């Protein structure tokens, strides 16, 4: 509890009381107290229904505890399931390890569906990561698939249309692919198998399908379809059957970013950062959509290159577009179309899944063993439809609950229209005239300027003030030396610490603000609340004077019974303190109510909150109400900003272009004004603050009950969304007659006396002994540079005589310097400058924007708190960083280019001689203790990336692999020699010794050397023997 905030409910009329209370608030509460309080709210007391109709439904729904907890549990479960399926899908299409593999021909090229032979010369198994189990010794060059060595030694047996491969032992790891080799005899093309199946078994009894002539990749599964394969017609040619899940398909079906973002957003919401959680969710939705579209385009190019139909790419691009559209809806249209963020991508995914299933399998959609996205899309569609159902149900219930109030108000208004038809028509003309007058006004909470702009504005005011002062210079009777006051301003020296800024800020001018000077919306609730507190008594005194001139009344707290037994709810008031407690008067809008309205209607845009200062007047007849509007139109004290009226002549059908169901039903006129003509408002810089005045008929207001008010509040929660749907309906189904402008739901009817709390608090006494401020004297005028007439006071106080000091109503004496200080603090709050020190320090501590960096030496900057940031403010250091960055970029680019060029075909060569030198064996022998190379074979890997044992049988057109002319051990080395011209390599391979118990001689550390020198000239072969140097490693 903050005592100063509680004291804000009591707003004394006296100037010193108001300034003192404002100073209490400034001392007790930080300058951004309300703003931080509104941002730090972690719980939502209104429930899911309230959240779904707020201006930020996603953020506010995440604030509901049970919602984000339930969604977090579901999201974590979904992430675990999808992670498991993603990992498992990487092995889809590979061949499980079996001891026996059987190839069976189902159809031959000549059309025979009952083949008598396999139709192939042979088939084999392939591994992508090497021909043996485990990785290869050398990783240089390209890693191409090779024939599995453990399957190359198997035996093939033909049995009718089948060919069986029997392995010596069952492998421990899976095989990646398999291949077939067509018949080598001439004129056997018709016998080629074009439809076939590959099966595996461990006992030749139970066979499992592990391969097929055609496959279909369906989400995270590979389905064997046994279609017609594109078998080459060349004799002895091979066809590699690759059914593995490529990275293109894996990325399109398993985007992990979406699930990571979803969980991150929910965890942030659970931690209380619901705003960040919603932002993270929106960003990850957009990233996921872009990634899916990008992956779909990549898959499209892959399908185009391979000659495949564009089934998968079309599916991925459409689904990605749906997710991206969902991100756009959440970012820009979630207030009215939140459910579309779930319905659109879910519907797109379900429709495209049905289309994909029919295109791939040629049958209607069915839930198969292949896991698809139908479950996730159904769940998302269910959430979207659930949100839509809740919103529509609340809107329907709200309309039904408000129907009684509308019927009561409508019946009374029809009676008044019949009895006062002429006055109602004249009222409509006055309202239309006022709307035309203020149509160019911006209905926002604006303030003159901020930061540096405020100085220019106040300099302009100061110059105008100086001009006016010179006009009365000759009339002064005091000597110039006597007029000069050398006292120092406490506010300038101790608060602003700048006499120039204090002079600009504290210069008071009677000049009205022009519309061009009101260009900056209020951004913080603290600033708006301070403005409302400072202007409320000024506004209320003006309303009292307006009511006195036009027979306006105020609502009584308790009905007054006359002598004849009749109850009176409304009565005139002259502003006296004695009668104040009898009336329900307006007040500064409660912080809780302001935050609620920002949530529900304004998307946290403080500048749209126009009823922080409000009051209501009641009139017995339409003529009196119309007369008040006409008087207000001529009032120089205020500038009219906005006029809204629901007191329209009755007619059939829709009113003012808006459907009758979307109206609350209570006729009233709302006027928003600025106290631009008040000298006191200008002295406190609140003349730009927009206040709200409601004009209501007593016959209408007395019909209101608490039940009707509660029904209205429930209706108001859903009216904005309902109004949007009504506008869409009008555009889809245009009316024959042209309708006038549609009023927004925010212009809906307010209750009598303004938007009150259920139990309005008592108001402290407020004095109205004197008017809010002197009205402008129209006789004394001057003109600015543009020729515009500016109203000024006839006489001006000397700047140093403005602050006289005095005593507050509770007995605190305030001197002139203190009054200046209190007014300066009030001006700073009204202009949003209360936190200028915090803003400056934050700018220095975070971004390093300190002007002291420019005057310090470059060497001294490196001893500051943020040396790199400080040095980055200097142009020479930025130039150095730029040159350094470009140098690193160029150097890295040359390195990558060199590597690509050098390793594009071969890594090394060509060389005539290659030598493997063993430096250390498994048993620890080094130097001359190494008795031999420790390998039974050492060879080179060519362009195929496979050793001779894992290379495919050569086909016509294949480049011949070089064959060594000699190979064998020499000392601790193994030397391989190639014929004239040598051989280039992409890597090398070795085979360990075959003898039992020779594991200790295996090389643990070795080097591979190459040379083009002639070995016949070598006399001393000691280089091939073990070295004595212990520092070779």
Tab-separated table of C-alpha atoms in Angstrom, residues 6-374:
chain	number	residue	atom	x	y	z
A	6	UNK	CA	-4.464	6.442	-1.650
A	7	UNK	CA	-4.373	10.204	-1.192
A	8	UNK	CA	-4.890	10.720	-4.912
A	9	UNK	CA	-8.569	10.015	-4.451
A	10	UNK	CA	-8.769	13.273	-2.474
A	11	UNK	CA	-8.040	16.124	-4.858
A	12	UNK	CA	-8.147	19.497	-3.124
A	13	UNK	CA	-8.996	22.449	-5.257
A	14	UNK	CA	-6.280	24.589	-3.763
A	15	UNK	CA	-3.176	24.804	-5.904
A	16	UNK	CA	-0.659	24.191	-3.120
A	17	UNK	CA	-2.544	21.141	-1.859
A	18	UNK	CA	-2.454	19.623	-5.322
A	19	UNK	CA	1.220	20.341	-5.835
A	20	UNK	CA	2.097	18.977	-2.400
A	21	UNK	CA	0.165	15.737	-2.956
A	22	UNK	CA	1.820	15.313	-6.335
A	23	UNK	CA	5.231	15.796	-4.741
A	24	UNK	CA	4.390	13.090	-2.191
A	25	UNK	CA	3.615	10.706	-4.993
A	26	UNK	CA	6.826	11.611	-6.841
A	27	UNK	CA	8.901	11.015	-3.700
A	28	UNK	CA	7.281	7.725	-2.653
A	29	UNK	CA	6.795	6.098	-6.065
A	30	UNK	CA	9.362	5.753	-8.877
A	31	UNK	CA	8.683	7.603	-12.088
A	32	UNK	CA	7.649	4.376	-13.825
A	33	UNK	CA	5.839	2.791	-10.879
A	34	UNK	CA	2.483	2.200	-12.611
A	35	UNK	CA	4.101	1.158	-15.874
A	36	UNK	CA	6.171	-1.537	-14.176
A	37	UNK	CA	3.209	-2.656	-12.103
A	38	UNK	CA	1.112	-3.155	-15.238
A	39	UNK	CA	3.907	-5.099	-16.952
A	40	UNK	CA	4.696	-7.325	-13.970
A	41	UNK	CA	1.187	-8.691	-13.550
A	42	UNK	CA	1.516	-12.446	-13.834
A	43	UNK	CA	-2.006	-13.570	-13.008
A	44	UNK	CA	-5.294	-12.798	-14.684
A	45	UNK	CA	-8.281	-12.650	-12.371
A	46	UNK	CA	-10.858	-12.432	-15.151
A	47	UNK	CA	-10.394	-15.996	-16.359
A	48	UNK	CA	-10.115	-17.400	-19.866
A	49	UNK	CA	-13.220	-15.595	-21.110
A	50	UNK	CA	-11.752	-12.235	-20.149
A	51	UNK	CA	-8.408	-13.140	-21.732
A	52	UNK	CA	-9.929	-14.227	-25.049
A	53	UNK	CA	-11.703	-10.870	-25.482
A	54	UNK	CA	-8.783	-8.702	-24.428
A	55	UNK	CA	-6.701	-6.712	-26.877
A	56	UNK	CA	-3.832	-9.214	-26.437
A	57	UNK	CA	-5.650	-12.551	-26.057
A	58	UNK	CA	-2.580	-14.741	-26.528
A	59	UNK	CA	-0.527	-12.935	-23.896
A	60	UNK	CA	-3.388	-12.758	-21.421
A	61	UNK	CA	-4.413	-16.375	-21.932
A	62	UNK	CA	-0.888	-17.397	-21.032
A	63	UNK	CA	-1.338	-15.485	-17.777
A	64	UNK	CA	-4.061	-17.898	-16.672
A	65	UNK	CA	-2.168	-20.387	-14.454
A	66	UNK	CA	-3.976	-23.608	-15.346
A	67	UNK	CA	-3.816	-22.821	-19.074
A	68	UNK	CA	-0.060	-22.425	-19.390
A	69	UNK	CA	0.556	-25.336	-17.029
A	70	UNK	CA	-1.687	-27.688	-19.008
A	71	UNK	CA	-0.229	-26.541	-22.321
A	72	UNK	CA	3.296	-26.936	-20.964
A	73	UNK	CA	2.633	-30.565	-19.968
A	74	UNK	CA	1.141	-31.297	-23.392
A	75	UNK	CA	3.968	-29.478	-25.178
A	76	UNK	CA	6.706	-31.342	-23.323
A	77	UNK	CA	4.983	-34.657	-24.054
A	78	UNK	CA	4.650	-33.734	-27.707
A	79	UNK	CA	8.302	-32.705	-27.902
A	80	UNK	CA	9.420	-36.025	-26.417
A	81	UNK	CA	7.254	-38.006	-28.833
A	82	UNK	CA	8.316	-36.003	-31.877
A	83	UNK	CA	11.968	-36.151	-30.876
A	84	UNK	CA	11.749	-39.922	-30.613
A	85	UNK	CA	9.998	-40.254	-33.975
A	86	UNK	CA	12.514	-37.881	-35.551
A	87	UNK	CA	15.452	-39.948	-34.351
A	88	UNK	CA	13.805	-43.220	-35.367
A	89	UNK	CA	12.941	-41.851	-38.805
A	90	UNK	CA	16.646	-41.403	-39.582
A	91	UNK	CA	16.955	-45.201	-39.842
A	92	UNK	CA	13.833	-45.574	-41.980
A	93	UNK	CA	14.562	-47.134	-45.360
A	94	UNK	CA	17.768	-48.819	-44.223
A	95	UNK	CA	18.123	-52.597	-44.293
A	96	UNK	CA	18.080	-54.446	-40.959
A	97	UNK	CA	20.877	-56.962	-40.385
A	98	UNK	CA	19.898	-60.502	-41.415
A	99	UNK	CA	21.888	-63.585	-42.324
A	100	UNK	CA	19.935	-64.245	-45.520
A	101	UNK	CA	18.567	-61.839	-48.133
A	102	UNK	CA	16.246	-62.904	-50.962
A	103	UNK	CA	15.589	-61.034	-54.165
A	104	UNK	CA	12.349	-61.939	-55.953
A	105	UNK	CA	11.265	-60.732	-59.386
A	106	UNK	CA	7.569	-59.807	-59.583
A	107	UNK	CA	7.423	-58.627	-63.208
A	108	UNK	CA	9.800	-58.539	-66.167
A	109	UNK	CA	10.335	-55.836	-68.723
A	110	UNK	CA	8.544	-57.885	-71.354
A	111	UNK	CA	5.378	-57.780	-69.196
A	112	UNK	CA	5.578	-61.295	-67.791
A	113	UNK	CA	3.941	-61.318	-64.360
A	114	UNK	CA	5.172	-64.874	-63.637
A	115	UNK	CA	8.949	-64.669	-64.091
A	116	UNK	CA	10.939	-67.862	-64.338
A	117	UNK	CA	14.283	-66.250	-63.401
A	118	UNK	CA	15.412	-63.407	-61.143
A	119	UNK	CA	16.220	-61.205	-64.127
A	120	UNK	CA	19.473	-59.868	-62.615
A	121	UNK	CA	23.104	-60.906	-62.658
A	122	UNK	CA	23.653	-60.226	-58.963
A	123	UNK	CA	22.690	-57.958	-56.061
A	124	UNK	CA	24.649	-56.658	-53.061
A	125	UNK	CA	24.490	-54.508	-49.961
A	126	UNK	CA	25.935	-51.007	-49.453
A	127	UNK	CA	27.009	-48.874	-46.552
A	128	UNK	CA	27.249	-45.094	-46.820
A	129	UNK	CA	29.847	-44.533	-44.107
A	130	UNK	CA	32.335	-47.084	-45.268
A	131	UNK	CA	32.522	-50.618	-46.534
A	132	UNK	CA	33.300	-52.070	-43.092
A	133	UNK	CA	31.587	-51.811	-39.757
A	134	UNK	CA	32.891	-48.632	-38.135
A	135	UNK	CA	34.555	-45.616	-39.692
A	136	UNK	CA	37.425	-45.592	-42.148
A	137	UNK	CA	40.934	-44.674	-41.167
A	138	UNK	CA	41.110	-41.645	-43.442
A	139	UNK	CA	38.357	-39.084	-43.769
A	140	UNK	CA	39.992	-37.215	-46.630
A	141	UNK	CA	38.083	-36.841	-49.855
A	142	UNK	CA	34.413	-37.582	-50.461
A	143	UNK	CA	32.534	-40.153	-48.415
A	144	UNK	CA	30.719	-42.158	-51.081
A	145	UNK	CA	28.736	-45.362	-50.540
A	146	UNK	CA	30.728	-48.536	-50.908
A	147	UNK	CA	29.903	-52.199	-51.188
A	148	UNK	CA	29.802	-53.748	-47.722
A	149	UNK	CA	32.829	-56.015	-47.443
A	150	UNK	CA	31.109	-58.403	-45.034
A	151	UNK	CA	28.348	-58.954	-47.627
A	152	UNK	CA	30.641	-59.056	-50.668
A	153	UNK	CA	31.968	-62.479	-49.635
A	154	UNK	CA	28.483	-64.011	-49.433
A	155	UNK	CA	27.229	-66.713	-51.772
A	156	UNK	CA	24.414	-66.253	-54.293
A	157	UNK	CA	21.934	-69.003	-55.085
A	158	UNK	CA	19.149	-68.883	-57.705
A	159	UNK	CA	15.797	-70.579	-57.130
A	160	UNK	CA	13.261	-69.803	-59.843
A	161	UNK	CA	12.457	-66.103	-59.814
A	162	UNK	CA	14.415	-65.585	-56.583
A	163	UNK	CA	18.098	-65.095	-55.787
A	164	UNK	CA	19.296	-65.613	-52.215
A	165	UNK	CA	22.388	-64.035	-50.660
A	166	UNK	CA	23.802	-66.064	-47.770
A	167	UNK	CA	26.287	-64.290	-45.495
A	168	UNK	CA	28.984	-65.972	-43.466
A	169	UNK	CA	27.725	-64.254	-40.309
A	170	UNK	CA	25.003	-61.834	-39.399
A	171	UNK	CA	26.233	-58.260	-39.314
A	172	UNK	CA	26.052	-56.153	-36.177
A	173	UNK	CA	24.899	-52.974	-37.897
A	174	UNK	CA	22.293	-52.127	-40.511
A	175	UNK	CA	23.002	-51.667	-44.220
A	176	UNK	CA	22.124	-48.351	-45.846
A	177	UNK	CA	21.303	-49.330	-49.428
A	178	UNK	CA	21.420	-52.199	-51.866
A	179	UNK	CA	22.020	-52.551	-55.594
A	180	UNK	CA	21.259	-54.869	-58.492
A	181	UNK	CA	23.290	-55.590	-61.639
A	182	UNK	CA	21.485	-56.275	-64.880
A	183	UNK	CA	22.127	-59.373	-66.994
A	184	UNK	CA	25.352	-59.232	-69.010
A	185	UNK	CA	24.229	-61.379	-71.961
A	186	UNK	CA	23.104	-59.645	-75.100
A	187	UNK	CA	19.409	-59.458	-76.053
A	188	UNK	CA	18.262	-60.134	-72.492
A	189	UNK	CA	16.618	-56.779	-71.907
A	190	UNK	CA	13.140	-58.290	-71.884
A	191	UNK	CA	14.080	-60.589	-69.012
A	192	UNK	CA	15.127	-57.692	-66.721
A	193	UNK	CA	13.173	-57.499	-63.487
A	194	UNK	CA	11.337	-54.161	-63.303
A	195	UNK	CA	9.127	-54.972	-60.312
A	196	UNK	CA	10.793	-56.801	-57.460
A	197	UNK	CA	11.054	-57.150	-53.708
A	198	UNK	CA	13.925	-57.758	-51.284
A	199	UNK	CA	13.343	-59.753	-48.109
A	200	UNK	CA	15.484	-60.703	-45.115
A	201	UNK	CA	15.497	-63.675	-42.774
A	202	UNK	CA	17.659	-65.413	-40.188
A	203	UNK	CA	16.289	-68.931	-40.731
A	204	UNK	CA	14.918	-68.918	-44.335
A	205	UNK	CA	11.458	-69.536	-42.904
A	206	UNK	CA	10.088	-66.167	-41.823
A	207	UNK	CA	10.836	-63.471	-44.392
A	208	UNK	CA	10.504	-59.700	-43.806
A	209	UNK	CA	10.277	-57.131	-46.605
A	210	UNK	CA	13.274	-54.792	-46.432
A	211	UNK	CA	13.332	-53.344	-49.955
A	212	UNK	CA	11.235	-52.846	-53.062
A	213	UNK	CA	11.454	-51.661	-56.625
A	214	UNK	CA	9.685	-48.404	-55.657
A	215	UNK	CA	9.115	-46.683	-52.355
A	216	UNK	CA	7.097	-43.736	-51.065
A	217	UNK	CA	8.303	-41.472	-48.288
A	218	UNK	CA	5.255	-40.660	-46.194
A	219	UNK	CA	6.163	-38.343	-43.314
A	220	UNK	CA	8.490	-40.269	-40.983
A	221	UNK	CA	8.004	-43.650	-42.638
A	222	UNK	CA	9.051	-45.390	-45.858
A	223	UNK	CA	6.313	-47.412	-47.571
A	224	UNK	CA	7.180	-50.142	-50.098
A	225	UNK	CA	4.812	-49.878	-53.089
A	226	UNK	CA	6.374	-52.512	-55.456
A	227	UNK	CA	5.929	-50.326	-58.498
A	228	UNK	CA	7.905	-50.297	-61.738
A	229	UNK	CA	11.521	-49.227	-61.317
A	230	UNK	CA	13.640	-47.388	-63.879
A	231	UNK	CA	15.989	-50.291	-64.562
A	232	UNK	CA	18.809	-49.380	-67.021
A	233	UNK	CA	18.705	-51.172	-70.360
A	234	UNK	CA	22.481	-51.384	-70.609
A	235	UNK	CA	23.972	-54.811	-70.038
A	236	UNK	CA	25.919	-55.274	-66.834
A	237	UNK	CA	24.825	-51.924	-65.434
A	238	UNK	CA	23.942	-51.422	-61.797
A	239	UNK	CA	20.945	-49.746	-60.165
A	240	UNK	CA	21.355	-48.498	-56.587
A	241	UNK	CA	18.186	-48.712	-54.486
A	242	UNK	CA	18.283	-45.910	-51.877
A	243	UNK	CA	15.235	-45.794	-49.612
A	244	UNK	CA	16.864	-43.890	-46.761
A	245	UNK	CA	15.308	-40.740	-45.319
A	246	UNK	CA	17.259	-37.930	-46.933
A	247	UNK	CA	17.918	-34.696	-45.103
A	248	UNK	CA	15.492	-32.839	-47.400
A	249	UNK	CA	12.560	-35.018	-46.386
A	250	UNK	CA	13.609	-35.093	-42.734
A	251	UNK	CA	13.737	-31.307	-42.463
A	252	UNK	CA	10.358	-30.859	-44.107
A	253	UNK	CA	8.572	-33.287	-41.783
A	254	UNK	CA	10.398	-32.722	-38.485
A	255	UNK	CA	10.929	-29.001	-37.850
A	256	UNK	CA	12.232	-28.982	-34.262
A	257	UNK	CA	12.178	-25.184	-34.069
A	258	UNK	CA	8.396	-25.088	-33.663
A	259	UNK	CA	8.393	-27.414	-30.657
A	260	UNK	CA	11.380	-25.737	-29.031
A	261	UNK	CA	9.728	-22.342	-29.420
A	262	UNK	CA	6.411	-23.605	-28.079
A	263	UNK	CA	8.007	-25.048	-24.951
A	264	UNK	CA	10.172	-21.959	-24.456
A	265	UNK	CA	7.136	-19.689	-24.686
A	266	UNK	CA	5.173	-21.743	-22.165
A	267	UNK	CA	8.088	-21.917	-19.742
A	268	UNK	CA	8.431	-18.136	-19.925
A	269	UNK	CA	4.711	-17.806	-19.245
A	270	UNK	CA	4.977	-20.166	-16.278
A	271	UNK	CA	7.819	-18.025	-14.935
A	272	UNK	CA	5.641	-14.905	-15.136
A	273	UNK	CA	7.041	-13.433	-18.364
A	274	UNK	CA	3.829	-13.884	-20.321
A	275	UNK	CA	4.564	-11.021	-22.713
A	276	UNK	CA	7.927	-12.486	-23.660
A	277	UNK	CA	6.340	-15.923	-23.895
A	278	UNK	CA	3.794	-14.700	-26.418
A	279	UNK	CA	6.473	-12.869	-28.406
A	280	UNK	CA	8.672	-15.957	-28.500
A	281	UNK	CA	5.729	-18.036	-29.693
A	282	UNK	CA	4.918	-15.585	-32.481
A	283	UNK	CA	8.556	-15.356	-33.568
A	284	UNK	CA	9.022	-19.122	-33.622
A	285	UNK	CA	5.810	-19.537	-35.592
A	286	UNK	CA	7.209	-17.150	-38.186
A	287	UNK	CA	10.627	-18.828	-38.191
A	288	UNK	CA	9.029	-22.254	-38.554
A	289	UNK	CA	6.878	-21.074	-41.444
A	290	UNK	CA	9.870	-19.574	-43.244
A	291	UNK	CA	11.986	-22.678	-42.633
A	292	UNK	CA	9.251	-24.935	-43.963
A	293	UNK	CA	8.806	-22.804	-47.043
A	294	UNK	CA	12.563	-22.772	-47.582
A	295	UNK	CA	12.787	-26.535	-47.079
A	296	UNK	CA	9.862	-26.966	-49.465
A	297	UNK	CA	11.601	-24.929	-52.143
A	298	UNK	CA	14.780	-26.970	-51.649
A	299	UNK	CA	12.774	-30.158	-51.951
A	300	UNK	CA	11.124	-28.759	-55.066
A	301	UNK	CA	14.518	-28.287	-56.688
A	302	UNK	CA	15.527	-31.804	-55.629
A	303	UNK	CA	12.363	-33.271	-57.132
A	304	UNK	CA	12.885	-31.242	-60.286
A	305	UNK	CA	16.467	-32.486	-60.595
A	306	UNK	CA	15.533	-36.109	-59.955
A	307	UNK	CA	12.463	-35.988	-62.181
A	308	UNK	CA	10.090	-36.761	-59.319
A	309	UNK	CA	6.527	-35.447	-58.968
A	310	UNK	CA	6.113	-32.395	-56.738
A	311	UNK	CA	3.832	-34.012	-54.178
A	312	UNK	CA	5.909	-33.461	-51.057
A	313	UNK	CA	7.238	-30.020	-51.930
A	314	UNK	CA	3.720	-28.759	-52.654
A	315	UNK	CA	2.540	-30.092	-49.294
A	316	UNK	CA	5.416	-28.539	-47.361
A	317	UNK	CA	5.117	-25.111	-49.024
A	318	UNK	CA	1.370	-24.885	-48.381
A	319	UNK	CA	1.685	-26.010	-44.751
A	320	UNK	CA	4.592	-23.608	-44.198
A	321	UNK	CA	2.538	-20.782	-45.663
A	322	UNK	CA	-0.264	-21.648	-43.235
A	323	UNK	CA	2.113	-21.510	-40.266
A	324	UNK	CA	3.555	-18.199	-41.494
A	325	UNK	CA	0.038	-16.804	-41.881
A	326	UNK	CA	-0.680	-17.934	-38.333
A	327	UNK	CA	2.303	-15.905	-37.144
A	328	UNK	CA	0.981	-12.850	-38.980
A	329	UNK	CA	-2.465	-13.300	-37.414
A	330	UNK	CA	-0.983	-13.613	-33.924
A	331	UNK	CA	1.168	-10.545	-34.452
A	332	UNK	CA	-1.388	-8.211	-36.001
A	333	UNK	CA	-4.931	-9.576	-35.754
A	334	UNK	CA	-5.050	-11.753	-32.654
A	335	UNK	CA	-7.525	-9.453	-30.912
A	336	UNK	CA	-10.324	-10.289	-33.351
A	337	UNK	CA	-9.180	-13.463	-35.088
A	338	UNK	CA	-7.201	-15.443	-32.518
A	339	UNK	CA	-8.912	-18.698	-33.454
A	340	UNK	CA	-7.782	-18.337	-37.072
A	341	UNK	CA	-4.170	-18.677	-35.908
A	342	UNK	CA	-4.958	-22.321	-35.111
A	343	UNK	CA	-7.720	-23.091	-37.610
A	344	UNK	CA	-5.917	-21.888	-40.754
A	345	UNK	CA	-2.687	-23.928	-40.453
A	346	UNK	CA	-4.557	-26.965	-39.089
A	347	UNK	CA	-7.063	-26.917	-41.949
A	348	UNK	CA	-4.321	-26.400	-44.531
A	349	UNK	CA	-2.330	-29.308	-43.120
A	350	UNK	CA	-5.332	-31.657	-43.009
A	351	UNK	CA	-6.448	-30.824	-46.559
A	352	UNK	CA	-2.948	-31.170	-47.955
A	353	UNK	CA	-2.489	-34.449	-46.093
A	354	UNK	CA	-5.595	-35.874	-47.744
A	355	UNK	CA	-4.331	-34.661	-51.130
A	356	UNK	CA	-0.841	-36.065	-50.504
A	357	UNK	CA	-2.215	-39.461	-49.496
A	358	UNK	CA	-4.331	-39.706	-52.641
A	359	UNK	CA	-1.476	-38.596	-54.902
A	360	UNK	CA	1.005	-41.027	-53.364
A	361	UNK	CA	-1.162	-44.110	-52.939
A	362	UNK	CA	-4.085	-43.430	-55.266
A	363	UNK	CA	-6.614	-44.284	-52.542
A	364	UNK	CA	-8.727	-42.370	-50.049
A	365	UNK	CA	-7.106	-41.258	-46.820
A	366	UNK	CA	-6.781	-43.817	-44.050
A	367	UNK	CA	-4.888	-43.961	-40.766
A	368	UNK	CA	-2.039	-46.354	-41.460
A	369	UNK	CA	0.989	-47.467	-39.528
A	370	UNK	CA	2.900	-44.564	-41.032
A	371	UNK	CA	2.675	-41.776	-38.494
A	372	UNK	CA	1.427	-38.570	-40.084
A	373	UNK	CA	0.532	-35.067	-38.967
A	374	UNK	CA	-3.177	-35.789	-38.729
